[in-house]
Amino acid sequence: MTRATAWWHELSGSAKYRLYSRLTFQAAIAGLVFALTVAADSAVAVLGIVVGGIAAMVAVEAQPDFATVPGAVARPRMLSIATAILVALWVVSGIVAHLAAAESTVVGARVVGMSAALLTIFAVIPFTRRKWWILIALSVATAPVLGVPLGAGLRGTASLLLAGIFAIVLTLLTVWALGIIDELERTKGVEAQLRVAEERLRFSRDLHDVVGRGFSAIAVKSELAVALSRAGDIDRSTAEMEEVRTLAVESMGQMRTLVRGYRNIDLRGEVAGARSLLSAAGCELVVEGEAAKVPAAFHEVAAWAVREGTTNIVEHSSATTATLALGGAGMLLRNDRPQGSIGERSGLRGLGERLAAVGATLDIATSGDEFTIEIHWENQ
């Protein structure tokens, strides 16, 4: 029982509905076979109906639309063999009905032939391409093939047509529902993939912001240490290298925290870090306003903007002066002597995505001697 329960829970919603639909069709065919055998008056007729019922159930079992795995057929020959058996029963019944002398044998043959036609209508025809034409042809041909008198033949033809219309409509509705469920399953899969891709993009963006800032600072301070060492200022060179070591340790710690998903970032700390980093790179940072003026809801994204903007100045400019303005309506970071094109700065694209997520906007302006990042959240 535990295995059966586990197997059921492992099936997808689409597979469960396919299994339910298949079993429903099988149960309907079994009920039809039972009703037909009750009406039969000879053992041979009962045997023929049972054989036809088994073939019909095999045909349903082999239908790709009802496969637990969409589009899969476990035994491709099953459908052909089952259809051939039903056709053979229909043809043989017609031959016997025309050649037999005993009335009971003729009646039994007609019952088996009509049953074969009815089972074919339920188990095979609804799944074919030209189902309506095949239904009409089989319904019209059955009475003459079985030698049924005109009046009874017309009633039999009408009954087969009505049964076929019901079976085809029911099958079309079932297949349509299966298609909707399959589409929902695919949509869920695509949504899951998009969430994974979004999370990977977010992680790569965060990693760029964290590592880029640290590596930029390490590169600048290392160059400064080398220059001081060559100039003979060993004490300052040693101090700078100690700061490089500290930055490396901090960057490693931030990366570990990022991987764990519990990274925190502080606007005041980022402003102080920006001033220190730009000073080491030979750029004076002028800060206008205070971090307290920035709305609390935007403190984190503002901190990321300061971090990315500072990294951008170090990597893409030879700036000597920069201005950071913080206020209740937005913030601005401007530097002189920019280098390179905006398209090369993937970090700014990531920053734009962060801002869009909280409803803020990013404007970038550049000229030959000035680069400006301006952020607005005054409507929040």
PDB file of N, CA and C in Angstrom, residues 112-183:
ATOM      1  N   VAL A 112     -22.943  -9.617 -32.535  1.00  0.00           N
ATOM      2  CA  VAL A 112     -21.492  -9.481 -32.417  1.00  0.00           C
ATOM      3  C   VAL A 112     -20.979  -8.380 -33.346  1.00  0.00           C
ATOM      4  N   GLY A 113     -21.501  -8.326 -34.589  1.00  0.00           N
ATOM      5  CA  GLY A 113     -21.072  -7.297 -35.527  1.00  0.00           C
ATOM      6  C   GLY A 113     -21.431  -5.900 -35.065  1.00  0.00           C
ATOM      7  N   MET A 114     -22.670  -5.746 -34.565  1.00  0.00           N
ATOM      8  CA  MET A 114     -23.077  -4.436 -34.046  1.00  0.00           C
ATOM      9  C   MET A 114     -22.251  -4.050 -32.824  1.00  0.00           C
ATOM     10  N   SER A 115     -21.945  -5.036 -31.970  1.00  0.00           N
ATOM     11  CA  SER A 115     -21.114  -4.761 -30.789  1.00  0.00           C
ATOM     12  C   SER A 115     -19.712  -4.329 -31.200  1.00  0.00           C
ATOM     13  N   ALA A 116     -19.150  -5.020 -32.226  1.00  0.00           N
ATOM     14  CA  ALA A 116     -17.814  -4.647 -32.699  1.00  0.00           C
ATOM     15  C   ALA A 116     -17.802  -3.222 -33.237  1.00  0.00           C
ATOM     16  N   ALA A 117     -18.870  -2.859 -33.987  1.00  0.00           N
ATOM     17  CA  ALA A 117     -18.962  -1.488 -34.505  1.00  0.00           C
ATOM     18  C   ALA A 117     -19.063  -0.480 -33.361  1.00  0.00           C
ATOM     19  N   LEU A 118     -19.887  -0.805 -32.374  1.00  0.00           N
ATOM     20  CA  LEU A 118     -20.075   0.108 -31.249  1.00  0.00           C
ATOM     21  C   LEU A 118     -18.788   0.276 -30.446  1.00  0.00           C
ATOM     22  N   LEU A 119     -18.082  -0.824 -30.208  1.00  0.00           N
ATOM     23  CA  LEU A 119     -16.823  -0.754 -29.460  1.00  0.00           C
ATOM     24  C   LEU A 119     -15.751   0.010 -30.245  1.00  0.00           C
ATOM     25  N   THR A 120     -15.755  -0.169 -31.569  1.00  0.00           N
ATOM     26  CA  THR A 120     -14.810   0.586 -32.402  1.00  0.00           C
ATOM     27  C   THR A 120     -15.103   2.081 -32.319  1.00  0.00           C
ATOM     28  N   ILE A 121     -16.386   2.414 -32.297  1.00  0.00           N
ATOM     29  CA  ILE A 121     -16.774   3.822 -32.197  1.00  0.00           C
ATOM     30  C   ILE A 121     -16.275   4.442 -30.895  1.00  0.00           C
ATOM     31  N   PHE A 122     -16.287   3.687 -29.808  1.00  0.00           N
ATOM     32  CA  PHE A 122     -15.879   4.235 -28.517  1.00  0.00           C
ATOM     33  C   PHE A 122     -14.364   4.192 -28.311  1.00  0.00           C
ATOM     34  N   ALA A 123     -13.707   3.169 -28.853  1.00  0.00           N
ATOM     35  CA  ALA A 123     -12.298   2.961 -28.494  1.00  0.00           C
ATOM     36  C   ALA A 123     -11.303   3.382 -29.559  1.00  0.00           C
ATOM     37  N   VAL A 124     -11.727   3.487 -30.822  1.00  0.00           N
ATOM     38  CA  VAL A 124     -10.765   3.739 -31.900  1.00  0.00           C
ATOM     39  C   VAL A 124     -11.079   5.014 -32.676  1.00  0.00           C
ATOM     40  N   ILE A 125     -12.282   5.126 -33.179  1.00  0.00           N
ATOM     41  CA  ILE A 125     -12.624   6.224 -34.091  1.00  0.00           C
ATOM     42  C   ILE A 125     -12.399   7.614 -33.487  1.00  0.00           C
ATOM     43  N   PRO A 126     -12.770   7.876 -32.228  1.00  0.00           N
ATOM     44  CA  PRO A 126     -12.574   9.237 -31.694  1.00  0.00           C
ATOM     45  C   PRO A 126     -11.118   9.720 -31.701  1.00  0.00           C
ATOM     46  N   PHE A 127     -10.165   8.801 -31.833  1.00  0.00           N
ATOM     47  CA  PHE A 127      -8.757   9.176 -31.773  1.00  0.00           C
ATOM     48  C   PHE A 127      -8.112   9.246 -33.162  1.00  0.00           C
ATOM     49  N   THR A 128      -8.896   9.002 -34.218  1.00  0.00           N
ATOM     50  CA  THR A 128      -8.355   9.045 -35.574  1.00  0.00           C
ATOM     51  C   THR A 128      -8.443  10.459 -36.139  1.00  0.00           C
ATOM     52  N   ARG A 129      -7.748  10.697 -37.256  1.00  0.00           N
ATOM     53  CA  ARG A 129      -7.712  12.043 -37.852  1.00  0.00           C
ATOM     54  C   ARG A 129      -9.041  12.393 -38.501  1.00  0.00           C
ATOM     55  N   ARG A 130      -9.603  11.505 -39.335  1.00  0.00           N
ATOM     56  CA  ARG A 130     -10.859  11.775 -40.042  1.00  0.00           C
ATOM     57  C   ARG A 130     -12.008  11.042 -39.358  1.00  0.00           C
ATOM     58  N   LYS A 131     -12.166  11.347 -38.094  1.00  0.00           N
ATOM     59  CA  LYS A 131     -13.099  10.606 -37.241  1.00  0.00           C
ATOM     60  C   LYS A 131     -14.544  10.701 -37.717  1.00  0.00           C
ATOM     61  N   TRP A 132     -14.960  11.898 -38.172  1.00  0.00           N
ATOM     62  CA  TRP A 132     -16.369  12.071 -38.535  1.00  0.00           C
ATOM     63  C   TRP A 132     -16.709  11.276 -39.799  1.00  0.00           C
ATOM     64  N   TRP A 133     -15.844  11.289 -40.783  1.00  0.00           N
ATOM     65  CA  TRP A 133     -16.096  10.526 -42.004  1.00  0.00           C
ATOM     66  C   TRP A 133     -16.092   9.018 -41.732  1.00  0.00           C
ATOM     67  N   ILE A 134     -15.156   8.586 -40.895  1.00  0.00           N
ATOM     68  CA  ILE A 134     -15.092   7.151 -40.559  1.00  0.00           C
ATOM     69  C   ILE A 134     -16.346   6.732 -39.799  1.00  0.00           C
ATOM     70  N   LEU A 135     -16.803   7.602 -38.885  1.00  0.00           N
ATOM     71  CA  LEU A 135     -18.028   7.307 -38.135  1.00  0.00           C
ATOM     72  C   LEU A 135     -19.216   7.151 -39.072  1.00  0.00           C
ATOM     73  N   ILE A 136     -19.368   8.090 -39.994  1.00  0.00           N
ATOM     74  CA  ILE A 136     -20.503   8.032 -40.928  1.00  0.00           C
ATOM     75  C   ILE A 136     -20.424   6.765 -41.789  1.00  0.00           C
ATOM     76  N   ALA A 137     -19.210   6.496 -42.291  1.00  0.00           N
ATOM     77  CA  ALA A 137     -19.046   5.309 -43.153  1.00  0.00           C
ATOM     78  C   ALA A 137     -19.374   4.024 -42.399  1.00  0.00           C
ATOM     79  N   LEU A 138     -18.863   3.893 -41.178  1.00  0.00           N
ATOM     80  CA  LEU A 138     -19.121   2.680 -40.400  1.00  0.00           C
ATOM     81  C   LEU A 138     -20.593   2.565 -40.032  1.00  0.00           C
ATOM     82  N   SER A 139     -21.218   3.663 -39.659  1.00  0.00           N
ATOM     83  CA  SER A 139     -22.631   3.629 -39.257  1.00  0.00           C
ATOM     84  C   SER A 139     -23.519   3.235 -40.433  1.00  0.00           C
ATOM     85  N   VAL A 140     -23.220   3.788 -41.598  1.00  0.00           N
ATOM     86  CA  VAL A 140     -24.053   3.492 -42.773  1.00  0.00           C
ATOM     87  C   VAL A 140     -23.789   2.078 -43.289  1.00  0.00           C
ATOM     88  N   ALA A 141     -22.549   1.616 -43.215  1.00  0.00           N
ATOM     89  CA  ALA A 141     -22.200   0.313 -43.792  1.00  0.00           C
ATOM     90  C   ALA A 141     -22.557  -0.859 -42.901  1.00  0.00           C
ATOM     91  N   THR A 142     -22.682  -0.651 -41.612  1.00  0.00           N
ATOM     92  CA  THR A 142     -22.879  -1.773 -40.689  1.00  0.00           C
ATOM     93  C   THR A 142     -24.152  -2.568 -40.989  1.00  0.00           C
ATOM     94  N   ALA A 143     -25.264  -1.881 -41.177  1.00  0.00           N
ATOM     95  CA  ALA A 143     -26.532  -2.589 -41.426  1.00  0.00           C
ATOM     96  C   ALA A 143     -26.474  -3.432 -42.702  1.00  0.00           C
ATOM     97  N   PRO A 144     -26.027  -2.893 -43.842  1.00  0.00           N
ATOM     98  CA  PRO A 144     -25.936  -3.749 -45.044  1.00  0.00           C
ATOM     99  C   PRO A 144     -24.956  -4.901 -44.889  1.00  0.00           C
ATOM    100  N   VAL A 145     -23.808  -4.650 -44.243  1.00  0.00           N
ATOM    101  CA  VAL A 145     -22.816  -5.709 -44.071  1.00  0.00           C
ATOM    102  C   VAL A 145     -23.388  -6.843 -43.233  1.00  0.00           C
ATOM    103  N   LEU A 146     -24.184  -6.536 -42.220  1.00  0.00           N
ATOM    104  CA  LEU A 146     -24.758  -7.558 -41.346  1.00  0.00           C
ATOM    105  C   LEU A 146     -26.083  -8.089 -41.866  1.00  0.00           C
ATOM    106  N   GLY A 147     -26.564  -7.542 -42.967  1.00  0.00           N
ATOM    107  CA  GLY A 147     -27.818  -8.024 -43.555  1.00  0.00           C
ATOM    108  C   GLY A 147     -29.028  -7.687 -42.721  1.00  0.00           C
ATOM    109  N   VAL A 148     -29.003  -6.558 -42.055  1.00  0.00           N
ATOM    110  CA  VAL A 148     -30.131  -6.142 -41.215  1.00  0.00           C
ATOM    111  C   VAL A 148     -31.233  -5.594 -42.113  1.00  0.00           C
ATOM    112  N   PRO A 149     -32.497  -5.958 -41.862  1.00  0.00           N
ATOM    113  CA  PRO A 149     -33.612  -5.418 -42.658  1.00  0.00           C
ATOM    114  C   PRO A 149     -33.641  -3.893 -42.619  1.00  0.00           C
ATOM    115  N   LEU A 150     -34.298  -3.301 -43.619  1.00  0.00           N
ATOM    116  CA  LEU A 150     -34.240  -1.851 -43.807  1.00  0.00           C
ATOM    117  C   LEU A 150     -34.670  -1.062 -42.574  1.00  0.00           C
ATOM    118  N   GLY A 151     -35.810  -1.366 -42.006  1.00  0.00           N
ATOM    119  CA  GLY A 151     -36.299  -0.600 -40.858  1.00  0.00           C
ATOM    120  C   GLY A 151     -35.354  -0.684 -39.667  1.00  0.00           C
ATOM    121  N   ALA A 152     -35.007  -1.934 -39.295  1.00  0.00           N
ATOM    122  CA  ALA A 152     -34.076  -2.124 -38.174  1.00  0.00           C
ATOM    123  C   ALA A 152     -32.699  -1.556 -38.516  1.00  0.00           C
ATOM    124  N   GLY A 153     -32.331  -1.639 -39.813  1.00  0.00           N
ATOM    125  CA  GLY A 153     -31.037  -1.108 -40.226  1.00  0.00           C
ATOM    126  C   GLY A 153     -30.954   0.403 -40.050  1.00  0.00           C
ATOM    127  N   LEU A 154     -32.046   1.107 -40.393  1.00  0.00           N
ATOM    128  CA  LEU A 154     -32.057   2.566 -40.213  1.00  0.00           C
ATOM    129  C   LEU A 154     -31.955   2.937 -38.733  1.00  0.00           C
ATOM    130  N   ARG A 155     -32.680   2.165 -37.913  1.00  0.00           N
ATOM    131  CA  ARG A 155     -32.588   2.444 -36.468  1.00  0.00           C
ATOM    132  C   ARG A 155     -31.177   2.159 -35.957  1.00  0.00           C
ATOM    133  N   GLY A 156     -30.565   1.073 -36.434  1.00  0.00           N
ATOM    134  CA  GLY A 156     -29.200   0.763 -36.024  1.00  0.00           C
ATOM    135  C   GLY A 156     -28.205   1.823 -36.470  1.00  0.00           C
ATOM    136  N   THR A 157     -28.386   2.313 -37.711  1.00  0.00           N
ATOM    137  CA  THR A 157     -27.501   3.375 -38.211  1.00  0.00           C
ATOM    138  C   THR A 157     -27.624   4.628 -37.364  1.00  0.00           C
ATOM    139  N   ALA A 158     -28.857   5.013 -37.037  1.00  0.00           N
ATOM    140  CA  ALA A 158     -29.069   6.208 -36.207  1.00  0.00           C
ATOM    141  C   ALA A 158     -28.459   6.022 -34.816  1.00  0.00           C
ATOM    142  N   SER A 159     -28.630   4.813 -34.277  1.00  0.00           N
ATOM    143  CA  SER A 159     -28.067   4.555 -32.942  1.00  0.00           C
ATOM    144  C   SER A 159     -26.547   4.649 -32.955  1.00  0.00           C
ATOM    145  N   LEU A 160     -25.933   4.080 -33.995  1.00  0.00           N
ATOM    146  CA  LEU A 160     -24.471   4.155 -34.093  1.00  0.00           C
ATOM    147  C   LEU A 160     -23.998   5.597 -34.272  1.00  0.00           C
ATOM    148  N   LEU A 161     -24.720   6.366 -35.084  1.00  0.00           N
ATOM    149  CA  LEU A 161     -24.343   7.771 -35.287  1.00  0.00           C
ATOM    150  C   LEU A 161     -24.424   8.559 -33.987  1.00  0.00           C
ATOM    151  N   LEU A 162     -25.526   8.379 -33.253  1.00  0.00           N
ATOM    152  CA  LEU A 162     -25.686   9.099 -31.985  1.00  0.00           C
ATOM    153  C   LEU A 162     -24.615   8.686 -30.976  1.00  0.00           C
ATOM    154  N   ALA A 163     -24.355   7.366 -30.901  1.00  0.00           N
ATOM    155  CA  ALA A 163     -23.316   6.888 -29.984  1.00  0.00           C
ATOM    156  C   ALA A 163     -21.948   7.439 -30.385  1.00  0.00           C
ATOM    157  N   GLY A 164     -21.706   7.483 -31.708  1.00  0.00           N
ATOM    158  CA  GLY A 164     -20.426   7.999 -32.174  1.00  0.00           C
ATOM    159  C   GLY A 164     -20.259   9.481 -31.886  1.00  0.00           C
ATOM    160  N   ILE A 165     -21.323  10.258 -32.097  1.00  0.00           N
ATOM    161  CA  ILE A 165     -21.248  11.696 -31.790  1.00  0.00           C
ATOM    162  C   ILE A 165     -20.943  11.905 -30.312  1.00  0.00           C
ATOM    163  N   PHE A 166     -21.650  11.152 -29.472  1.00  0.00           N
ATOM    164  CA  PHE A 166     -21.401  11.262 -28.027  1.00  0.00           C
ATOM    165  C   PHE A 166     -19.960  10.896 -27.685  1.00  0.00           C
ATOM    166  N   ALA A 167     -19.473   9.778 -28.253  1.00  0.00           N
ATOM    167  CA  ALA A 167     -18.111   9.318 -27.948  1.00  0.00           C
ATOM    168  C   ALA A 167     -17.065  10.312 -28.433  1.00  0.00           C
ATOM    169  N   ILE A 168     -17.258  10.849 -29.630  1.00  0.00           N
ATOM    170  CA  ILE A 168     -16.271  11.791 -30.186  1.00  0.00           C
ATOM    171  C   ILE A 168     -16.251  13.091 -29.399  1.00  0.00           C
ATOM    172  N   VAL A 169     -17.439  13.619 -29.089  1.00  0.00           N
ATOM    173  CA  VAL A 169     -17.488  14.863 -28.312  1.00  0.00           C
ATOM    174  C   VAL A 169     -16.863  14.666 -26.940  1.00  0.00           C
ATOM    175  N   LEU A 170     -17.189  13.545 -26.292  1.00  0.00           N
ATOM    176  CA  LEU A 170     -16.618  13.262 -24.976  1.00  0.00           C
ATOM    177  C   LEU A 170     -15.093  13.155 -25.061  1.00  0.00           C
ATOM    178  N   THR A 171     -14.606  12.478 -26.096  1.00  0.00           N
ATOM    179  CA  THR A 171     -13.153  12.329 -26.255  1.00  0.00           C
ATOM    180  C   THR A 171     -12.486  13.661 -26.532  1.00  0.00           C
ATOM    181  N   LEU A 172     -13.082  14.472 -27.402  1.00  0.00           N
ATOM    182  CA  LEU A 172     -12.510  15.780 -27.712  1.00  0.00           C
ATOM    183  C   LEU A 172     -12.427  16.653 -26.460  1.00  0.00           C
ATOM    184  N   LEU A 173     -13.481  16.625 -25.652  1.00  0.00           N
ATOM    185  CA  LEU A 173     -13.461  17.406 -24.415  1.00  0.00           C
ATOM    186  C   LEU A 173     -12.376  16.903 -23.460  1.00  0.00           C
ATOM    187  N   THR A 174     -12.228  15.577 -23.388  1.00  0.00           N
ATOM    188  CA  THR A 174     -11.205  15.011 -22.504  1.00  0.00           C
ATOM    189  C   THR A 174      -9.802  15.382 -22.976  1.00  0.00           C
ATOM    190  N   VAL A 175      -9.573  15.243 -24.283  1.00  0.00           N
ATOM    191  CA  VAL A 175      -8.252  15.593 -24.839  1.00  0.00           C
ATOM    192  C   VAL A 175      -7.986  17.088 -24.681  1.00  0.00           C
ATOM    193  N   TRP A 176      -9.022  17.906 -24.855  1.00  0.00           N
ATOM    194  CA  TRP A 176      -8.872  19.360 -24.659  1.00  0.00           C
ATOM    195  C   TRP A 176      -8.478  19.669 -23.215  1.00  0.00           C
ATOM    196  N   ALA A 177      -9.124  19.011 -22.276  1.00  0.00           N
ATOM    197  CA  ALA A 177      -8.773  19.210 -20.866  1.00  0.00           C
ATOM    198  C   ALA A 177      -7.342  18.749 -20.588  1.00  0.00           C
ATOM    199  N   LEU A 178      -6.951  17.631 -21.202  1.00  0.00           N
ATOM    200  CA  LEU A 178      -5.575  17.154 -21.037  1.00  0.00           C
ATOM    201  C   LEU A 178      -4.579  18.165 -21.587  1.00  0.00           C
ATOM    202  N   GLY A 179      -4.921  18.781 -22.717  1.00  0.00           N
ATOM    203  CA  GLY A 179      -4.041  19.801 -23.286  1.00  0.00           C
ATOM    204  C   GLY A 179      -3.884  20.994 -22.362  1.00  0.00           C
ATOM    205  N   ILE A 180      -4.987  21.417 -21.732  1.00  0.00           N
ATOM    206  CA  ILE A 180      -4.914  22.543 -20.792  1.00  0.00           C
ATOM    207  C   ILE A 180      -4.037  22.184 -19.599  1.00  0.00           C
ATOM    208  N   ILE A 181      -4.214  20.973 -19.077  1.00  0.00           N
ATOM    209  CA  ILE A 181      -3.403  20.551 -17.928  1.00  0.00           C
ATOM    210  C   ILE A 181      -1.935  20.455 -18.309  1.00  0.00           C
ATOM    211  N   ASP A 182      -1.652  19.938 -19.514  1.00  0.00           N
ATOM    212  CA  ASP A 182      -0.259  19.882 -19.978  1.00  0.00           C
ATOM    213  C   ASP A 182       0.345  21.279 -20.071  1.00  0.00           C
ATOM    214  N   GLU A 183      -0.448  22.221 -20.584  1.00  0.00           N
ATOM    215  CA  GLU A 183       0.043  23.593 -20.721  1.00  0.00           C
ATOM    216  C   GLU A 183       0.317  24.208 -19.350  1.00  0.00           C
TER     217      GLU A 183
END
